[in-house]
Tab-separated table of C-alpha atoms in Angstrom:
chain	number	residue	atom	x	y	z
A	1	MET	CA	-3.438	-124.934	172.306
A	2	THR	CA	-5.365	-124.987	169.024
A	3	THR	CA	-8.913	-123.760	169.434
A	4	ARG	CA	-12.018	-124.063	167.268
A	5	ASN	CA	-11.630	-120.419	166.288
A	6	ASP	CA	-8.095	-121.148	165.122
A	7	CYS	CA	-9.445	-123.883	162.885
A	8	LEU	CA	-12.201	-121.650	161.522
A	9	ALA	CA	-9.619	-118.981	160.742
A	10	LEU	CA	-7.516	-121.480	158.822
A	11	ASP	CA	-10.610	-122.641	156.940
A	12	ALA	CA	-11.349	-119.062	155.946
A	13	GLN	CA	-7.836	-118.717	154.503
A	14	ASP	CA	-8.000	-122.017	152.593
A	15	THR	CA	-8.083	-121.354	148.843
A	16	LEU	CA	-9.985	-124.617	148.332
A	17	ALA	CA	-12.714	-123.775	150.861
A	18	PRO	CA	-15.150	-122.365	148.250
A	19	LEU	CA	-15.303	-125.804	146.594
A	20	ARG	CA	-17.388	-126.976	149.563
A	21	GLN	CA	-20.307	-125.014	148.147
A	22	GLN	CA	-20.288	-127.204	145.037
A	23	PHE	CA	-21.450	-130.247	147.010
A	24	ALA	CA	-24.799	-131.047	148.611
A	25	LEU	CA	-24.594	-132.619	152.075
A	26	PRO	CA	-27.158	-132.865	154.881
A	27	ASP	CA	-26.926	-130.165	157.525
A	28	GLY	CA	-24.456	-130.953	160.263
A	29	VAL	CA	-22.707	-133.732	158.337
A	30	ILE	CA	-18.931	-133.770	157.955
A	31	TYR	CA	-18.378	-136.369	155.239
A	32	LEU	CA	-15.053	-138.204	155.512
A	33	ASP	CA	-16.160	-141.495	153.958
A	34	GLY	CA	-15.624	-140.575	150.316
A	35	ASN	CA	-13.322	-143.552	149.801
A	36	SER	CA	-16.318	-145.561	148.569
A	37	LEU	CA	-18.799	-142.936	147.386
A	38	GLY	CA	-18.315	-139.285	146.596
A	39	ALA	CA	-20.566	-136.545	147.918
A	40	ARG	CA	-23.186	-135.388	145.397
A	41	PRO	CA	-22.216	-132.313	143.401
A	42	VAL	CA	-24.949	-129.655	143.450
A	43	ALA	CA	-24.950	-129.627	139.646
A	44	ALA	CA	-25.552	-133.402	139.458
A	45	LEU	CA	-29.302	-133.132	140.073
A	46	ALA	CA	-29.947	-130.843	137.110
A	47	ARG	CA	-27.609	-132.864	134.909
A	48	ALA	CA	-29.356	-136.133	135.813
A	49	GLN	CA	-32.726	-134.586	135.013
A	50	GLU	CA	-31.398	-133.371	131.677
A	51	VAL	CA	-30.162	-136.868	130.786
A	52	ILE	CA	-33.423	-138.560	131.798
A	53	VAL	CA	-35.892	-136.029	130.436
A	54	GLN	CA	-34.141	-134.620	127.383
A	55	GLU	CA	-31.448	-137.028	126.205
A	56	TRP	CA	-33.209	-140.291	127.062
A	57	GLY	CA	-36.842	-139.184	127.062
A	58	ASN	CA	-36.832	-136.994	123.965
A	59	GLY	CA	-33.636	-137.828	122.146
A	60	LEU	CA	-34.125	-141.589	122.507
A	61	ILE	CA	-31.721	-143.579	120.326
A	62	ARG	CA	-30.529	-140.404	118.574
A	63	SER	CA	-28.727	-139.418	121.772
A	64	TRP	CA	-26.009	-141.989	121.142
A	65	ASN	CA	-24.830	-139.460	118.575
A	66	THR	CA	-26.461	-136.127	119.401
A	67	ALA	CA	-25.664	-136.285	123.135
A	68	GLY	CA	-22.263	-137.892	122.630
A	69	TRP	CA	-23.017	-141.123	124.455
A	70	ARG	CA	-20.907	-143.204	122.063
A	71	GLU	CA	-17.751	-141.239	122.856
A	72	LEU	CA	-18.446	-140.860	126.554
A	73	SER	CA	-15.975	-143.533	127.722
A	74	GLU	CA	-13.153	-141.921	125.780
A	75	ARG	CA	-14.183	-138.357	126.638
A	76	LEU	CA	-14.175	-139.140	130.354
A	77	GLY	CA	-10.896	-140.999	129.940
A	78	ASN	CA	-9.310	-137.900	128.444
A	79	ARG	CA	-10.477	-135.806	131.400
A	80	LEU	CA	-9.010	-138.370	133.793
A	81	ALA	CA	-5.723	-138.852	131.926
A	82	GLY	CA	-4.009	-135.758	133.285
A	83	LEU	CA	-4.536	-136.905	136.873
A	84	ILE	CA	-2.653	-140.153	136.323
A	85	GLY	CA	0.102	-139.081	133.948
A	86	ALA	CA	-1.492	-140.378	130.754
A	87	ARG	CA	-2.367	-138.653	127.468
A	88	ASP	CA	-5.517	-138.112	125.479
A	89	GLY	CA	-6.769	-141.295	123.862
A	90	GLU	CA	-4.930	-143.599	126.275
A	91	VAL	CA	-7.535	-144.064	129.031
A	92	VAL	CA	-11.083	-145.387	128.800
A	93	VAL	CA	-13.695	-145.215	131.553
A	94	THR	CA	-15.628	-148.466	131.365
A	95	ASP	CA	-16.766	-151.547	133.263
A	96	THR	CA	-15.661	-152.354	136.822
A	97	THR	CA	-12.217	-152.465	138.397
A	98	SER	CA	-12.310	-156.271	138.544
A	99	ILE	CA	-13.382	-156.685	134.916
A	100	ASN	CA	-10.692	-154.256	133.784
A	101	LEU	CA	-8.075	-156.109	135.817
A	102	PHE	CA	-9.178	-159.349	134.164
A	103	LYS	CA	-8.746	-157.691	130.757
A	104	VAL	CA	-5.298	-156.232	131.318
A	105	LEU	CA	-3.960	-159.284	133.139
A	106	SER	CA	-5.224	-161.482	130.299
A	107	ALA	CA	-3.516	-159.211	127.793
A	108	ALA	CA	-0.267	-159.135	129.754
A	109	LEU	CA	-0.123	-162.924	130.088
A	110	ARG	CA	-0.831	-163.305	126.378
A	111	VAL	CA	2.007	-160.898	125.586
A	112	GLN	CA	4.385	-162.810	127.820
A	113	ALA	CA	3.288	-166.184	126.466
A	114	SER	CA	4.339	-165.077	122.981
A	115	ARG	CA	7.573	-163.469	124.126
A	116	SER	CA	8.792	-165.715	126.932
A	117	PRO	CA	6.563	-168.777	127.337
A	118	THR	CA	8.446	-170.165	130.348
A	119	ARG	CA	7.319	-167.273	132.534
A	120	ARG	CA	4.390	-168.507	134.596
A	121	VAL	CA	4.478	-166.480	137.837
A	122	ILE	CA	2.343	-163.482	138.841
A	123	VAL	CA	3.991	-161.571	141.684
A	124	THR	CA	1.786	-159.622	144.070
A	125	GLU	CA	1.232	-158.922	147.767
A	126	SER	CA	-0.724	-161.131	150.138
A	127	SER	CA	-2.269	-157.903	151.474
A	128	ASN	CA	-3.375	-156.768	148.015
A	129	PHE	CA	-7.061	-155.969	147.611
A	130	PRO	CA	-8.803	-159.378	147.893
A	131	THR	CA	-10.725	-159.041	144.628
A	132	ASP	CA	-7.478	-158.442	142.730
A	133	LEU	CA	-6.146	-161.705	144.111
A	134	TYR	CA	-9.384	-163.543	143.266
A	135	ILE	CA	-9.216	-162.305	139.673
A	136	ALA	CA	-5.611	-163.424	139.283
A	137	GLU	CA	-6.272	-166.810	140.881
A	138	GLY	CA	-9.386	-167.347	138.778
A	139	LEU	CA	-7.666	-166.418	135.523
A	140	ALA	CA	-4.711	-168.687	136.298
A	141	ASP	CA	-7.102	-171.561	136.978
A	142	MET	CA	-9.163	-170.829	133.863
A	143	LEU	CA	-6.149	-170.771	131.543
A	144	GLN	CA	-4.814	-174.090	132.874
A	145	GLN	CA	-1.317	-173.254	131.605
A	146	GLY	CA	0.635	-173.539	134.842
A	147	TYR	CA	0.304	-169.948	136.046
A	148	SER	CA	0.628	-169.337	139.774
A	149	LEU	CA	0.692	-166.448	142.237
A	150	ARG	CA	3.781	-165.615	144.258
A	151	LEU	CA	2.640	-163.653	147.305
A	152	VAL	CA	4.946	-161.485	149.386
A	153	ASP	CA	4.122	-160.363	152.916
A	154	SER	CA	5.957	-157.037	152.844
A	155	PRO	CA	7.173	-154.523	150.224
A	156	GLU	CA	10.764	-155.322	151.168
A	157	GLU	CA	10.325	-158.848	149.792
A	158	LEU	CA	9.354	-157.702	146.280
A	159	PRO	CA	12.870	-157.343	144.767
A	160	GLN	CA	13.718	-160.933	145.674
A	161	ALA	CA	10.368	-162.225	144.443
A	162	ILE	CA	10.678	-160.744	140.932
A	163	ASP	CA	12.953	-162.949	138.864
A	164	GLN	CA	13.344	-164.663	135.501
A	165	ASP	CA	10.190	-166.782	135.859
A	166	THR	CA	7.988	-163.738	136.567
A	167	ALA	CA	5.477	-162.932	133.847
A	168	VAL	CA	3.634	-160.076	135.549
A	169	VAL	CA	4.081	-157.908	138.614
A	170	MET	CA	0.572	-156.923	139.764
A	171	LEU	CA	0.457	-154.339	142.556
A	172	THR	CA	-1.859	-151.742	144.052
A	173	HIS	CA	-0.029	-148.415	144.118
A	174	VAL	CA	-1.346	-147.522	147.587
A	175	ASN	CA	-2.119	-150.570	149.694
A	176	TYR	CA	-5.724	-150.358	150.893
A	177	LYS	CA	-4.921	-152.024	154.220
A	178	THR	CA	-1.607	-150.465	155.270
A	179	GLY	CA	-1.586	-147.201	153.313
A	180	TYR	CA	1.907	-148.018	152.051
A	181	MET	CA	2.681	-146.328	148.708
A	182	HIS	CA	5.005	-148.216	146.385
A	183	ASP	CA	7.691	-146.547	144.309
A	184	MET	CA	5.956	-147.204	140.998
A	185	GLN	CA	8.846	-146.097	138.823
A	186	ALA	CA	11.483	-148.151	140.670
A	187	LEU	CA	9.401	-151.331	140.804
A	188	THR	CA	8.326	-151.024	137.165
A	189	ALA	CA	11.988	-150.603	136.181
A	190	LEU	CA	12.884	-153.682	138.228
A	191	ALA	CA	10.098	-155.692	136.585
A	192	HIS	CA	11.269	-154.647	133.113
A	193	GLU	CA	14.880	-155.434	133.982
A	194	CYS	CA	13.762	-158.983	134.811
A	195	GLY	CA	11.635	-159.215	131.658
A	196	ALA	CA	8.274	-158.904	133.438
A	197	LEU	CA	5.331	-156.596	132.761
A	198	ALA	CA	3.860	-154.293	135.406
A	199	ILE	CA	0.156	-153.819	136.188
A	200	TRP	CA	-0.794	-151.064	138.634
A	201	ASP	CA	-4.119	-150.757	140.465
A	202	LEU	CA	-4.692	-147.046	141.135
A	203	ALA	CA	-7.960	-147.439	143.051
A	204	HIS	CA	-6.496	-145.940	146.220
A	205	SER	CA	-4.140	-143.427	144.666
A	206	ALA	CA	-5.840	-141.789	141.646
A	207	GLY	CA	-7.150	-138.456	142.872
A	208	ALA	CA	-5.362	-138.738	146.237
A	209	VAL	CA	-1.633	-138.639	145.429
A	210	PRO	CA	0.430	-137.680	142.356
A	211	VAL	CA	0.515	-140.424	139.708
A	212	ASP	CA	2.557	-140.324	136.494
A	213	LEU	CA	2.165	-143.516	134.484
A	214	HIS	CA	4.312	-142.319	131.595
A	215	GLN	CA	7.186	-141.333	133.823
A	216	ALA	CA	6.950	-144.645	135.673
A	217	GLY	CA	6.872	-146.624	132.407
A	218	ALA	CA	3.826	-148.597	133.565
A	219	ASP	CA	2.566	-151.235	131.137
A	220	TYR	CA	-1.044	-151.396	132.324
A	221	ALA	CA	-3.127	-149.546	134.882
A	222	ILE	CA	-6.647	-149.843	136.218
A	223	GLY	CA	-8.612	-148.040	138.880
A	224	CYS	CA	-12.000	-146.784	139.987
A	225	THR	CA	-13.711	-143.411	139.987
A	226	TYR	CA	-15.910	-143.764	143.070
A	227	LYS	CA	-13.176	-143.308	145.683
A	228	TYR	CA	-10.910	-140.268	145.574
A	229	LEU	CA	-12.272	-139.168	142.189
A	230	ASN	CA	-15.633	-138.553	143.897
A	231	GLY	CA	-17.808	-140.718	141.653
A	232	GLY	CA	-21.420	-141.413	142.534
A	233	PRO	CA	-23.532	-144.602	142.484
A	234	GLY	CA	-22.715	-146.752	139.460
A	235	SER	CA	-19.576	-144.774	138.704
A	236	GLN	CA	-17.393	-146.865	136.412
A	237	ALA	CA	-13.760	-147.884	136.572
A	238	PHE	CA	-10.984	-147.014	134.134
A	239	CYS	CA	-8.140	-148.792	132.417
A	240	LEU	CA	-5.010	-148.018	130.446
A	241	GLY	CA	-2.988	-150.605	128.595
A	242	GLN	CA	0.045	-150.702	126.408
A	243	SER	CA	2.024	-153.365	124.575
A	244	THR	CA	5.741	-153.607	125.139
A	245	VAL	CA	6.121	-156.457	122.684
A	246	VAL	CA	6.337	-156.334	118.912
A	247	ARG	CA	6.036	-159.686	117.216
A	248	PRO	CA	8.314	-160.646	114.318
A	249	GLY	CA	7.069	-158.915	111.200
A	250	GLY	CA	5.779	-155.907	113.109
A	251	ALA	CA	2.516	-157.257	114.534
A	252	ALA	CA	1.969	-156.223	118.120
A	253	ALA	CA	0.676	-158.328	120.963
A	254	VAL	CA	-2.174	-156.112	121.906
A	255	GLY	CA	-2.860	-153.771	124.796
A	256	LEU	CA	-6.223	-152.134	125.459
A	257	VAL	CA	-5.659	-148.685	124.061
A	258	ARG	CA	-2.872	-147.001	122.088
A	259	PRO	CA	0.259	-148.943	123.183
A	260	LEU	CA	2.542	-146.406	124.835
A	261	ALA	CA	5.742	-148.411	124.631
A	262	ALA	CA	5.214	-149.141	120.956
A	263	VAL	CA	4.872	-145.410	120.373
A	264	ARG	CA	8.054	-144.791	122.339
A	265	HIS	CA	9.909	-147.317	120.192
A	266	GLY	CA	8.662	-145.711	116.987
A	267	VAL	CA	6.543	-148.645	115.855
A	268	ALA	CA	3.585	-147.747	113.650
A	269	LEU	CA	0.682	-150.065	114.384
A	270	ARG	CA	-2.475	-150.782	112.440
A	271	ALA	CA	-5.481	-152.636	113.768
A	272	GLU	CA	-5.211	-155.236	111.019
A	273	GLN	CA	-1.729	-156.218	112.278
A	274	ARG	CA	-2.735	-156.746	115.867
A	275	HIS	CA	-3.587	-160.032	117.546
A	276	CYS	CA	-6.376	-159.888	120.090
A	277	ALA	CA	-5.039	-160.727	123.546
A	278	LEU	CA	-8.245	-160.039	125.418
A	279	LEU	CA	-10.405	-162.908	126.585
A	280	VAL	CA	-13.429	-160.710	127.246
A	281	TRP	CA	-14.812	-157.976	125.027
A	282	HIS	CA	-17.195	-155.255	126.051
A	283	PRO	CA	-20.081	-155.562	123.562
A	284	ALA	CA	-19.471	-152.017	122.358
A	285	ASP	CA	-15.665	-152.110	121.930
A	286	HIS	CA	-14.039	-151.812	118.539
A	287	PHE	CA	-10.661	-151.183	117.001
A	288	LEU	CA	-9.647	-147.815	115.650
A	289	GLY	CA	-7.380	-147.621	112.627
A	290	ASP	CA	-4.391	-146.509	114.705
A	291	GLY	CA	-4.521	-149.512	116.994
A	292	ARG	CA	-6.621	-148.210	119.858
A	293	VAL	CA	-9.737	-149.753	121.283
A	294	ARG	CA	-12.569	-147.471	122.336
A	295	ALA	CA	-16.272	-147.502	123.056
A	296	GLY	CA	-18.168	-147.987	119.827
A	297	ARG	CA	-19.554	-150.773	117.687
A	298	PHE	CA	-17.703	-154.076	117.713
A	299	CYS	CA	-17.199	-155.075	114.078
A	300	PRO	CA	-15.328	-158.405	114.324
A	301	ASP	CA	-15.419	-159.421	110.670
A	302	ARG	CA	-13.141	-156.524	109.737
A	303	HIS	CA	-10.376	-157.961	111.870
A	304	GLY	CA	-10.569	-161.642	111.039
A	305	LEU	CA	-12.185	-162.533	114.356
A	306	PRO	CA	-15.182	-164.839	114.697
A	307	ALA	CA	-18.371	-162.813	114.714
A	308	PRO	CA	-20.493	-163.018	117.883
A	309	GLN	CA	-23.961	-164.324	117.113
A	310	ILE	CA	-27.374	-164.123	118.726
A	311	PRO	CA	-30.322	-166.389	117.984
A	312	GLY	CA	-32.873	-164.884	115.614
A	313	PRO	CA	-36.208	-166.100	114.284
A	314	ASP	CA	-34.585	-167.343	111.071
A	315	GLY	CA	-31.283	-168.471	112.538
A	316	PRO	CA	-28.211	-166.814	114.048
A	317	VAL	CA	-27.678	-163.126	113.397
A	318	HIS	CA	-24.266	-161.458	113.481
A	319	ARG	CA	-23.909	-158.828	116.138
A	320	THR	CA	-22.161	-155.508	115.494
A	321	GLY	CA	-23.159	-153.728	118.666
A	322	ARG	CA	-26.932	-153.896	118.111
A	323	ALA	CA	-29.272	-156.846	117.827
A	324	ALA	CA	-30.980	-157.137	114.433
A	325	LEU	CA	-33.881	-159.596	114.497
A	326	ARG	CA	-35.892	-160.573	111.440
A	327	ARG	CA	-39.613	-161.163	111.714
A	328	SER	CA	-40.833	-164.668	110.938
């Protein structure tokens, strides 16, 4: 029979046990609910005070540069990349899981519309996270181009559901309700064999189980940082996107960051060649010269896109990431 002393002895031998001292928890609390909010790291209090007092309070607007705020989304993405089988410069930490899903699904449908316009089906599970289904349903309704969801009730039904009319296979790697973990590499290969693109939601797998997006050949991935990555209140989501389509003449149908498949196929991309497939832009997103999108100032005129405008005292003012108002 296993006793409490047996358990304490095993705890003492655990090489990860010292990590417990890095987190602040109330006395007597055993915290097993980190699937929606991580425990507070001890160092977080001092870091938060530094941000509020020094970087915000004293640095003010200079801190966008001096404290590295502008590059924060990319810097955090690089730290996360190794946990999900991505590379530096391929992941950005930004927005919410639902907004990022809207972005990558929009991009994937745009890619498929240019490559195979008869594909109008999004395959997913009826037990997928409800918000993922709402996003897909809402986008299909908004586009008004005949897109529909094909829901399966069990993982065994997926191979039969993915066929020549499938545009996108949209799955959560670990099902939040059943705990079932899909074979990401096998299902992505099946989707590609049928001409579909694969979107993976890593919300319940990143930080909990091994994930290798490159090995699996995933086209797009999204997830959150406040579950098994131990994020705190307001912790943002992440996304990775790639384009598997190159238009005639070399212009790519865009992903969100450096397109992995295009790199694998040896295609050199420039921002000026790319067509925007995203329906929603973060106000601070902009293209890099090598085809990536990262946090920064959005300069639409450089890329032939209509410039967002805000009302000013003397008429509309172009926006490049900051509002510039003229006095009357």
